mmCIF file of C-alpha atoms and ligand atoms in Angstrom:
data_model
loop_
_atom_site.group_PDB
_atom_site.id
_atom_site.type_symbol
_atom_site.label_atom_id
_atom_site.label_comp_id
_atom_site.label_asym_id
_atom_site.label_seq_id
_atom_site.Cartn_x
_atom_site.Cartn_y
_atom_site.Cartn_z
ATOM 1 C CA MET A 1 119.383 88.985 44.245
ATOM 2 C CA LEU A 2 116.178 88.262 42.391
ATOM 3 C CA GLU A 3 115.796 85.056 44.303
ATOM 4 C CA LYS A 4 116.536 86.667 47.640
ATOM 5 C CA ALA A 5 113.790 89.233 46.923
ATOM 6 C CA GLU A 6 111.365 86.398 46.383
ATOM 7 C CA GLU A 7 112.552 84.275 49.224
ATOM 8 C CA LEU A 8 111.831 87.432 51.572
ATOM 9 C CA THR A 9 108.363 87.736 50.157
ATOM 10 C CA GLY A 10 107.914 83.912 50.913
ATOM 11 C CA LEU A 11 109.294 84.339 54.418
ATOM 12 C CA PHE A 12 106.987 87.260 55.090
ATOM 13 C CA LYS A 13 103.843 85.349 53.792
ATOM 14 C CA ASN A 14 104.522 82.477 56.234
ATOM 15 C CA LYS A 15 105.000 84.758 59.243
ATOM 16 C CA ALA A 16 102.104 86.922 58.341
ATOM 17 C CA GLU A 17 99.789 83.955 58.343
ATOM 18 C CA GLN A 18 101.028 83.018 61.830
ATOM 19 C CA ALA A 19 100.320 86.534 63.133
ATOM 20 C CA LYS A 20 97.446 86.605 65.456
ATOM 21 C CA LYS A 21 97.513 90.043 67.176
ATOM 22 C CA SER A 22 98.162 93.422 66.124
ATOM 23 C CA ALA A 23 101.360 93.450 68.169
ATOM 24 C CA ASP A 24 102.437 90.476 66.187
ATOM 25 C CA ILE A 25 102.034 92.596 62.991
ATOM 26 C CA GLU A 26 103.977 95.515 64.467
ATOM 27 C CA LYS A 27 106.853 93.036 65.193
ATOM 28 C CA LEU A 28 106.808 91.907 61.602
ATOM 29 C CA ARG A 29 106.660 95.452 60.271
ATOM 30 C CA VAL A 30 109.891 96.135 62.204
ATOM 31 C CA GLU A 31 111.548 92.863 61.067
ATOM 32 C CA PHE A 32 110.904 93.491 57.356
ATOM 33 C CA LEU A 33 110.488 97.197 56.987
ATOM 34 C CA GLY A 34 112.388 98.678 59.904
ATOM 35 C CA LYS A 35 115.685 100.695 59.654
ATOM 36 C CA LYS A 36 117.753 97.461 60.296
ATOM 37 C CA GLY A 37 115.126 95.280 58.729
ATOM 38 C CA HIS A 38 115.494 92.630 55.854
ATOM 39 C CA LEU A 39 114.541 95.146 53.108
ATOM 40 C CA SER A 40 117.153 97.600 54.187
ATOM 41 C CA SER A 41 119.881 95.011 54.207
ATOM 42 C CA LEU A 42 118.836 93.940 50.829
ATOM 43 C CA MET A 43 118.955 97.478 49.536
ATOM 44 C CA GLN A 44 122.591 97.624 50.799
ATOM 45 C CA GLU A 45 123.561 94.499 48.935
ATOM 46 C CA LEU A 46 122.315 96.320 45.757
ATOM 47 C CA ARG A 47 125.738 97.983 45.643
ATOM 48 C CA ASN A 48 127.457 94.667 44.815
ATOM 49 C CA VAL A 49 125.072 93.893 41.872
ATOM 50 C CA PRO A 50 126.650 94.396 38.411
ATOM 51 C CA ASN A 51 125.582 97.637 36.902
ATOM 52 C CA ASP A 52 123.572 95.986 34.098
ATOM 53 C CA GLN A 53 121.320 94.053 36.539
ATOM 54 C CA LYS A 54 121.003 96.825 38.982
ATOM 55 C CA LYS A 55 117.790 98.237 37.595
ATOM 56 C CA GLU A 56 115.895 94.868 37.473
ATOM 57 C CA ALA A 57 117.306 93.920 40.931
ATOM 58 C CA GLY A 58 116.124 97.324 42.336
ATOM 59 C CA GLN A 59 112.663 96.882 40.747
ATOM 60 C CA LYS A 60 112.439 93.444 42.372
ATOM 61 C CA ILE A 61 113.143 94.769 45.759
ATOM 62 C CA ASN A 62 110.830 97.638 45.459
ATOM 63 C CA ASP A 63 107.948 95.227 44.394
ATOM 64 C CA ALA A 64 108.718 93.154 47.459
ATOM 65 C CA LYS A 65 108.601 96.061 49.595
ATOM 66 C CA GLN A 66 105.327 97.193 48.257
ATOM 67 C CA PHE A 67 104.016 93.799 48.531
ATOM 68 C CA ILE A 68 104.926 93.530 52.110
ATOM 69 C CA GLU A 69 103.675 97.113 52.999
ATOM 70 C CA ASN A 70 100.219 96.435 51.420
ATOM 71 C CA ALA A 71 100.011 92.927 53.123
ATOM 72 C CA ILE A 72 100.711 94.399 56.547
ATOM 73 C CA ALA A 73 98.034 97.073 56.162
ATOM 74 C CA LYS A 74 95.603 94.567 55.035
ATOM 75 C CA ARG A 75 96.341 92.045 57.622
ATOM 76 C CA LEU A 76 96.271 94.710 60.408
ATOM 77 C CA ALA A 77 92.879 95.891 59.346
ATOM 78 C CA GLU A 78 91.655 92.190 59.492
ATOM 79 C CA ILE A 79 93.166 91.575 62.982
ATOM 80 C CA LYS A 80 91.758 94.849 64.285
ATOM 81 C CA GLU A 81 88.168 93.979 63.021
ATOM 82 C CA PHE A 82 88.577 90.622 64.635
ATOM 83 C CA GLU A 83 89.711 92.054 67.912
ATOM 84 C CA GLU A 84 86.816 94.600 67.980
ATOM 85 C CA LYS A 85 84.395 91.894 67.252
ATOM 86 C CA MET A 86 85.714 89.908 70.209
ATOM 87 C CA ILE A 87 85.310 92.761 72.556
ATOM 88 C CA VAL A 88 81.718 93.370 71.499
ATOM 89 C CA GLU A 89 81.022 89.472 71.759
ATOM 90 C CA GLN A 90 82.639 89.255 75.248
ATOM 91 C CA ALA A 91 80.602 92.353 76.253
ATOM 92 C CA GLU A 92 77.304 90.652 75.053
ATOM 93 C CA ALA A 93 78.151 87.522 76.711
ATOM 94 C CA TYR A 94 78.381 89.303 80.093
ATOM 95 C CA ASP A 95 75.823 87.694 82.289
ATOM 96 C CA GLU A 96 75.086 89.668 85.484
ATOM 97 C CA SER A 97 73.368 86.793 87.162
ATOM 98 C CA MET A 98 76.576 84.779 87.209
ATOM 99 C CA PRO A 99 78.231 84.342 90.557
ATOM 100 C CA VAL A 100 81.130 86.666 91.134
ATOM 101 C CA THR A 101 84.465 84.963 90.827
ATOM 102 C CA THR A 102 86.708 87.860 91.457
ATOM 103 C CA ASP A 103 88.731 87.900 94.810
ATOM 104 C CA PHE A 104 87.468 90.004 97.540
ATOM 105 C CA GLY A 105 89.382 93.074 98.561
ATOM 106 C CA SER A 106 91.330 93.377 101.710
ATOM 107 C CA TYR A 107 91.895 95.918 104.452
ATOM 108 C CA HIS A 108 94.954 98.073 104.318
ATOM 109 C CA PRO A 109 97.363 97.201 107.134
ATOM 110 C CA ILE A 110 96.991 100.714 108.549
ATOM 111 C CA THR A 111 93.297 100.414 108.489
ATOM 112 C CA LEU A 112 93.576 97.151 110.469
ATOM 113 C CA VAL A 113 95.767 98.689 113.114
ATOM 114 C CA LYS A 114 93.634 101.795 113.344
ATOM 115 C CA ASN A 115 90.422 99.739 113.718
ATOM 116 C CA GLU A 116 92.141 97.807 116.449
ATOM 117 C CA CYS A 117 93.218 100.738 118.306
ATOM 118 C CA GLU A 118 89.806 102.312 117.970
ATOM 119 C CA ASN A 119 88.201 99.236 119.417
ATOM 120 C CA ILE A 120 90.591 99.105 122.354
ATOM 121 C CA PHE A 121 90.139 102.696 123.262
ATOM 122 C CA ARG A 122 86.397 102.645 122.730
ATOM 123 C CA SER A 123 86.423 99.719 125.341
ATOM 124 C CA MET A 124 88.137 102.257 127.805
ATOM 125 C CA GLY A 125 85.363 104.785 127.303
ATOM 126 C CA PHE A 126 87.012 107.091 124.568
ATOM 127 C CA THR A 127 85.016 108.445 121.640
ATOM 128 C CA VAL A 128 86.388 108.356 118.109
ATOM 129 C CA GLU A 129 86.352 111.572 116.261
ATOM 130 C CA ASP A 130 86.694 112.368 112.721
ATOM 131 C CA TYR A 131 88.610 115.521 111.434
ATOM 132 C CA SER A 132 89.271 117.134 108.255
ATOM 133 C CA GLU A 133 92.701 116.669 106.479
ATOM 134 C CA ILE A 134 92.655 120.410 105.638
ATOM 135 C CA THR A 135 93.031 122.792 108.443
ATOM 136 C CA ASP A 136 94.474 126.114 109.192
ATOM 137 C CA ASP A 137 97.339 127.897 110.955
ATOM 138 C CA TYR A 138 95.246 128.564 114.111
ATOM 139 C CA ASN A 139 94.332 124.908 114.781
ATOM 140 C CA CYS A 140 97.650 123.370 113.572
ATOM 141 C CA PHE A 141 99.948 125.833 115.616
ATOM 142 C CA GLU A 142 98.585 128.920 117.177
ATOM 143 C CA ALA A 143 96.011 127.055 119.470
ATOM 144 C CA LEU A 144 98.533 124.437 120.386
ATOM 145 C CA ASN A 145 100.884 127.155 121.898
ATOM 146 C CA ILE A 146 103.105 127.409 118.824
ATOM 147 C CA PRO A 147 102.870 131.110 117.784
ATOM 148 C CA LYS A 148 104.193 132.541 114.643
ATOM 149 C CA HIS A 149 108.016 132.477 114.357
ATOM 150 C CA HIS A 150 108.274 129.665 117.057
ATOM 151 C CA PRO A 151 111.129 127.479 116.155
ATOM 152 C CA ALA A 152 108.995 124.331 116.759
ATOM 153 C CA ARG A 153 107.235 125.188 113.492
ATOM 154 C CA ASP A 154 110.480 124.269 111.750
ATOM 155 C CA MET A 155 110.076 120.728 113.130
ATOM 156 C CA GLN A 156 107.187 120.110 110.776
ATOM 157 C CA ASP A 157 107.609 121.100 107.062
ATOM 158 C CA THR A 158 104.113 122.127 106.077
ATOM 159 C CA PHE A 159 102.328 121.910 102.759
ATOM 160 C CA TYR A 160 100.493 124.974 102.463
ATOM 161 C CA LEU A 161 97.534 125.459 100.026
ATOM 162 C CA SER A 162 97.004 128.468 97.902
ATOM 163 C CA SER A 163 93.704 128.970 99.879
ATOM 164 C CA GLY A 164 95.895 129.969 102.866
ATOM 165 C CA GLN A 165 94.932 126.837 104.530
ATOM 166 C CA LEU A 166 97.285 123.901 105.122
ATOM 167 C CA LEU A 167 97.497 119.915 105.213
ATOM 168 C CA LYS A 168 97.513 119.035 108.780
ATOM 169 C CA THR A 169 100.983 117.972 109.910
ATOM 170 C CA HIS A 170 99.789 116.304 112.882
ATOM 171 C CA THR A 171 96.585 115.081 114.528
ATOM 172 C CA SER A 172 96.969 117.495 117.394
ATOM 173 C CA ALA A 173 95.448 120.045 114.874
ATOM 174 C CA ALA A 174 92.169 118.811 116.043
ATOM 175 C CA GLN A 175 92.899 119.193 119.846
ATOM 176 C CA ASN A 176 91.133 122.702 119.979
ATOM 177 C CA THR A 177 88.022 121.592 118.038
ATOM 178 C CA ILE A 178 87.533 118.488 120.141
ATOM 179 C CA LEU A 179 88.134 120.243 123.443
ATOM 180 C CA ARG A 180 85.695 122.904 122.533
ATOM 181 C CA LYS A 181 83.108 120.279 121.357
ATOM 182 C CA TYR A 182 83.083 118.459 124.795
ATOM 183 C CA LYS A 183 83.852 121.641 127.249
ATOM 184 C CA SER A 184 80.199 122.043 128.279
ATOM 185 C CA SER A 185 79.930 118.203 128.820
ATOM 186 C CA LEU A 186 83.143 118.420 130.893
ATOM 187 C CA GLU A 187 81.685 121.230 132.987
ATOM 188 C CA LYS A 188 78.689 118.962 133.789
ATOM 189 C CA GLY A 189 81.202 116.346 135.214
ATOM 190 C CA ASN A 190 81.952 114.134 132.258
ATOM 191 C CA PRO A 191 85.599 113.522 131.639
ATOM 192 C CA ILE A 192 86.712 114.234 127.999
ATOM 193 C CA ARG A 193 88.138 111.045 126.564
ATOM 194 C CA ALA A 194 88.580 111.095 122.750
ATOM 195 C CA ILE A 195 90.865 109.817 120.029
ATOM 196 C CA PHE A 196 91.054 111.107 116.504
ATOM 197 C CA PRO A 197 93.001 109.107 113.973
ATOM 198 C CA GLY A 198 93.967 110.745 110.800
ATOM 199 C CA ARG A 199 96.188 111.259 107.820
ATOM 200 C CA CYS A 200 98.960 113.782 108.115
ATOM 201 C CA PHE A 201 101.351 115.317 105.652
ATOM 202 C CA ARG A 202 104.736 116.732 105.869
ATOM 203 C CA ASN A 203 107.187 117.760 103.282
ATOM 204 C CA GLU A 204 109.727 115.103 104.187
ATOM 205 C CA LYS A 205 112.405 113.288 102.072
ATOM 206 C CA ILE A 206 111.199 109.761 101.751
ATOM 207 C CA ASP A 207 113.111 106.726 102.844
ATOM 208 C CA ALA A 208 112.723 103.374 104.562
ATOM 209 C CA CYS A 209 111.456 105.106 107.784
ATOM 210 C CA HIS A 210 110.052 108.573 106.526
ATOM 211 C CA GLU A 211 106.996 109.336 104.517
ATOM 212 C CA ASN A 212 105.432 112.520 103.555
ATOM 213 C CA THR A 213 101.889 111.112 104.115
ATOM 214 C CA PHE A 214 101.421 109.112 107.253
ATOM 215 C CA PHE A 215 98.890 108.252 109.930
ATOM 216 C CA GLN A 216 98.743 109.249 113.516
ATOM 217 C CA MET A 217 96.213 108.664 116.271
ATOM 218 C CA GLU A 218 95.790 111.523 118.734
ATOM 219 C CA GLY A 219 94.178 110.930 122.163
ATOM 220 C CA ILE A 220 93.261 113.341 124.901
ATOM 221 C CA MET A 221 91.830 112.851 128.287
ATOM 222 C CA VAL A 222 90.729 115.846 130.501
ATOM 223 C CA ASP A 223 89.277 115.726 133.877
ATOM 224 C CA LYS A 224 89.861 117.270 137.443
ATOM 225 C CA ASP A 225 92.423 114.906 138.555
ATOM 226 C CA ILE A 226 94.522 113.286 135.864
ATOM 227 C CA SER A 227 98.177 112.353 136.144
ATOM 228 C CA ILE A 228 101.021 111.023 134.226
ATOM 229 C CA SER A 229 100.291 107.524 135.772
ATOM 230 C CA ASN A 230 96.931 107.675 133.939
ATOM 231 C CA LEU A 231 98.704 108.334 130.718
ATOM 232 C CA ILE A 232 101.201 105.503 131.224
ATOM 233 C CA TYR A 233 98.333 103.037 132.108
ATOM 234 C CA PHE A 234 96.397 103.836 128.915
ATOM 235 C CA MET A 235 99.323 103.545 126.655
ATOM 236 C CA LYS A 236 100.716 100.354 128.178
ATOM 237 C CA THR A 237 97.176 98.788 128.058
ATOM 238 C CA MET A 238 96.690 99.676 124.456
ATOM 239 C CA LEU A 239 100.112 98.557 123.262
ATOM 240 C CA SER A 240 99.913 95.443 125.161
ATOM 241 C CA GLU A 241 96.443 94.663 123.478
ATOM 242 C CA VAL A 242 97.733 95.544 119.940
ATOM 243 C CA PHE A 243 100.794 93.203 120.094
ATOM 244 C CA GLN A 244 99.109 90.599 122.326
ATOM 245 C CA LYS A 245 102.037 90.574 124.710
ATOM 246 C CA ASP A 246 103.626 92.793 127.243
ATOM 247 C CA VAL A 247 105.658 95.311 125.420
ATOM 248 C CA THR A 248 108.689 97.026 126.666
ATOM 249 C CA VAL A 249 108.378 100.785 126.739
ATOM 250 C CA ARG A 250 110.324 103.701 128.121
ATOM 251 C CA LEU A 251 109.678 107.407 128.760
ATOM 252 C CA ARG A 252 112.132 110.009 127.934
ATOM 253 C CA PRO A 253 111.780 113.748 128.389
ATOM 254 C CA GLY A 254 110.535 115.319 125.085
ATOM 255 C CA PHE A 255 109.747 118.950 124.177
ATOM 256 C CA PHE A 256 106.337 119.831 122.381
ATOM 257 C CA PRO A 257 105.024 123.301 123.015
ATOM 258 C CA PHE A 258 101.434 121.924 123.552
ATOM 259 C CA VAL A 259 102.493 119.656 126.605
ATOM 260 C CA GLU A 260 104.226 120.283 129.751
ATOM 261 C CA PRO A 261 105.929 118.166 130.823
ATOM 262 C CA GLY A 262 106.330 116.417 127.634
ATOM 263 C CA PHE A 263 107.664 112.848 126.914
ATOM 264 C CA GLU A 264 108.645 110.536 124.052
ATOM 265 C CA LEU A 265 107.303 107.099 124.666
ATOM 266 C CA ASP A 266 109.608 104.625 122.913
ATOM 267 C CA ILE A 267 108.793 100.950 122.435
ATOM 268 C CA GLN A 268 111.353 98.317 122.006
ATOM 269 C CA CYS A 269 111.677 97.451 118.156
ATOM 270 C CA LEU A 270 109.690 94.381 117.462
ATOM 271 C CA ILE A 271 111.305 93.803 114.197
ATOM 272 C CA CYS A 272 114.783 93.348 115.630
ATOM 273 C CA GLY A 273 113.736 92.653 119.352
ATOM 274 C CA GLY A 274 116.054 95.464 120.390
ATOM 275 C CA GLU A 275 119.194 94.241 118.562
ATOM 276 C CA GLY A 276 119.207 97.193 116.137
ATOM 277 C CA CYS A 277 117.962 97.188 112.338
ATOM 278 C CA SER A 278 117.412 99.626 109.643
ATOM 279 C CA SER A 279 113.815 100.312 110.882
ATOM 280 C CA CYS A 280 115.020 101.586 114.326
ATOM 281 C CA LYS A 281 118.213 103.164 112.901
ATOM 282 C CA ASN A 282 120.106 100.511 114.982
ATOM 283 C CA SER A 283 119.030 101.924 118.161
ATOM 284 C CA GLY A 284 116.863 99.018 119.253
ATOM 285 C CA TRP A 285 113.984 101.487 120.041
ATOM 286 C CA LEU A 286 111.310 103.196 118.102
ATOM 287 C CA GLU A 287 109.944 106.456 118.830
ATOM 288 C CA LEU A 288 106.246 105.502 118.770
ATOM 289 C CA CYS A 289 104.097 107.984 120.879
ATOM 290 C CA PRO A 290 105.014 111.350 121.991
ATOM 291 C CA CYS A 291 102.781 112.442 125.018
ATOM 292 C CA GLY A 292 102.600 114.705 127.843
ATOM 293 C CA MET A 293 100.298 116.859 130.205
ATOM 294 C CA ILE A 294 98.304 119.342 128.095
ATOM 295 C CA HIS A 295 99.699 122.752 128.372
ATOM 296 C CA PRO A 296 97.495 125.206 130.218
ATOM 297 C CA ASN A 297 97.567 127.573 127.119
ATOM 298 C CA VAL A 298 95.923 124.845 125.143
ATOM 299 C CA LEU A 299 93.246 124.472 127.591
ATOM 300 C CA MET A 300 92.754 128.155 127.658
ATOM 301 C CA ALA A 301 92.477 128.405 123.992
ATOM 302 C CA ALA A 302 89.440 126.123 124.112
ATOM 303 C CA GLY A 303 87.982 127.966 126.859
ATOM 304 C CA ILE A 304 88.692 125.507 129.672
ATOM 305 C CA ASP A 305 90.059 126.641 132.919
ATOM 306 C CA PRO A 306 93.380 125.171 133.605
ATOM 307 C CA GLU A 307 93.184 125.931 137.311
ATOM 308 C CA GLU A 308 90.343 123.534 137.517
ATOM 309 C CA TYR A 309 91.035 120.888 134.707
ATOM 310 C CA ILE A 310 94.024 118.934 133.799
ATOM 311 C CA GLY A 311 94.631 116.470 130.977
ATOM 312 C CA PHE A 312 97.045 114.246 129.060
ATOM 313 C CA ALA A 313 97.491 114.016 125.320
ATOM 314 C CA PHE A 314 99.405 111.617 123.153
ATOM 315 C CA GLY A 315 100.256 111.342 119.391
ATOM 316 C CA LEU A 316 100.470 107.895 118.391
ATOM 317 C CA GLY A 317 102.416 106.955 115.217
ATOM 318 C CA LEU A 318 100.007 104.703 113.582
ATOM 319 C CA THR A 319 101.982 104.039 110.466
ATOM 320 C CA ARG A 320 105.017 103.129 112.771
ATOM 321 C CA LEU A 321 102.712 100.845 114.931
ATOM 322 C CA ALA A 322 101.697 99.145 111.737
ATOM 323 C CA MET A 323 105.286 98.559 110.666
ATOM 324 C CA MET A 324 105.925 96.919 113.994
ATOM 325 C CA ARG A 325 102.807 95.036 114.298
ATOM 326 C CA TYR A 326 103.151 93.405 110.931
ATOM 327 C CA GLY A 327 107.081 93.364 110.764
ATOM 328 C CA VAL A 328 107.147 95.781 107.910
ATOM 329 C CA GLY A 329 110.711 96.989 107.194
ATOM 330 C CA ASP A 330 110.182 99.837 104.697
ATOM 331 C CA ILE A 331 107.435 102.447 105.293
ATOM 332 C CA ARG A 332 107.130 103.121 101.675
ATOM 333 C CA MET A 333 105.315 99.930 101.141
ATOM 334 C CA PHE A 334 102.112 101.441 102.806
ATOM 335 C CA ASN A 335 101.539 104.072 99.990
ATOM 336 C CA SER A 336 103.053 102.061 97.254
ATOM 337 C CA GLY A 337 99.512 100.934 95.997
ATOM 338 C CA ASN A 338 101.207 97.438 95.522
ATOM 339 C CA LEU A 339 98.111 95.232 96.001
ATOM 340 C CA LYS A 340 100.079 92.148 96.125
ATOM 341 C CA ALA A 341 102.022 93.389 99.144
ATOM 342 C CA LEU A 342 99.153 95.240 100.755
ATOM 343 C CA SER A 343 96.568 92.350 100.411
ATOM 344 C CA GLN A 344 98.701 89.935 102.544
ATOM 345 C CA PHE A 345 97.668 91.442 105.964
ATOM 346 C CA THR A 346 94.694 90.022 107.673
ATOM 347 C CA ASP A 347 93.490 89.971 111.206
ATOM 348 C CA LYS A 348 91.340 87.300 112.553
ATOM 349 C CA SER A 349 90.486 88.972 115.703
ATOM 350 C CA PHE A 350 89.691 92.168 113.943
ATOM 351 C CA LYS A 351 86.083 93.481 114.349
ATOM 352 C CA LYS A 352 84.667 96.058 112.170
ATOM 353 C CA PRO A 353 84.048 99.049 114.536
ATOM 354 C CA GLU A 354 80.362 99.832 115.029
ATOM 355 C CA ASP A 355 79.559 103.146 113.174
ATOM 356 C CA GLU A 356 77.165 104.346 116.008
ATOM 357 C CA GLY A 357 80.137 105.035 118.306
ATOM 358 C CA ARG A 358 81.820 107.400 115.790
ATOM 359 C CA HIS A 359 81.236 111.057 116.500
ATOM 360 C CA ASN A 360 81.426 113.409 113.524
HETATM 361 N N1 DAH B 401 101.866 116.325 117.216
HETATM 362 C C1 DAH B 401 103.219 115.901 117.517
HETATM 363 C C2 DAH B 401 103.883 115.542 116.224
HETATM 364 O O1 DAH B 401 103.336 115.116 115.323
HETATM 365 C C3 DAH B 401 103.054 114.672 118.304
HETATM 366 C C4 DAH B 401 102.705 114.893 119.795
HETATM 367 C C5 DAH B 401 103.392 115.182 120.772
HETATM 368 C C6 DAH B 401 101.251 114.856 120.081
HETATM 369 C C7 DAH B 401 103.086 115.324 122.148
HETATM 370 C C8 DAH B 401 100.753 114.934 121.513
HETATM 371 C C9 DAH B 401 101.821 115.196 122.377
HETATM 372 O O2 DAH B 401 99.571 114.816 121.797
HETATM 373 O O3 DAH B 401 101.360 115.302 123.737
HETATM 374 O O4 DAH B 401 105.090 115.752 116.172
#
């Protein structure tokens, strides 16, 4: 027993010399002094020592324990001092004139797709509008022909703020503001052509194809003589540009209180090519862009005479578009903050949009 206590002290000394970091010392502490550590087992062996030797053996174990405790405290203090010194030295060695060696950042895939769409729509004469993420009941619902208690409100599980405002559930929430902004210009003979991309929020259960925070891009065009064919033309042109090929789309009737008639514009799933996969819930199609002809009540709410003017609106799912554009099978990747995954998207044809074109 006496030798064993000495052996243990020897073993500790060896290991302590090799310990270089405070984490190594912590490991040693557990190994020697922990509940299931060497010293504990030695204490248990004390039971088997003959009574007349117990006292001396106990004393030896205690000495060893004391020694190890002290040595750990001492070594830890030394290491800590060294570590702190290194930090200071490194800070002092910092030379701001040295060339930067860190990697450059990368654009988020949704930013890439958003910028691409902005560029395409700009080239077709649309302005790009910014709009707040916080809005109110009037803009998000009422002005869009969704009165209180309308069942359509249940389609969008809204996050309300304690201020009585809410987080916008769709980019349509900016329609009233933008229509008002360009009303007088419209009356002077200039059609309204505007897109307003933005982040939207809904209290949704998250899975591979649903997120509570996602991006849409709303578009409106209002003039004296607009028809559904104008809408189809703009959507087809834009999607073919984004995907650099003729995409297959279909229109289905869809109900939205702020358009009449309303449609669902579906795009054939580009991940599975229409075969069916988890992203398109095995249907081969993805709902990409609900749209329609702006409801007269929406124009009226903005002070525009529906007898004289007509327009179309669409709400493009930007997040969905990014999934298809880059073949991303799980929507959760976008908000994951996983830089390794998010930095792999690049776009050589991507041009940074010019800021002058942006209307705030
Ligand atoms: N705001 C609708 C939503 O997020 C989408 C939408 C439907 C927008 C039809 C439109 C439209 O502009 O015409 O559910």
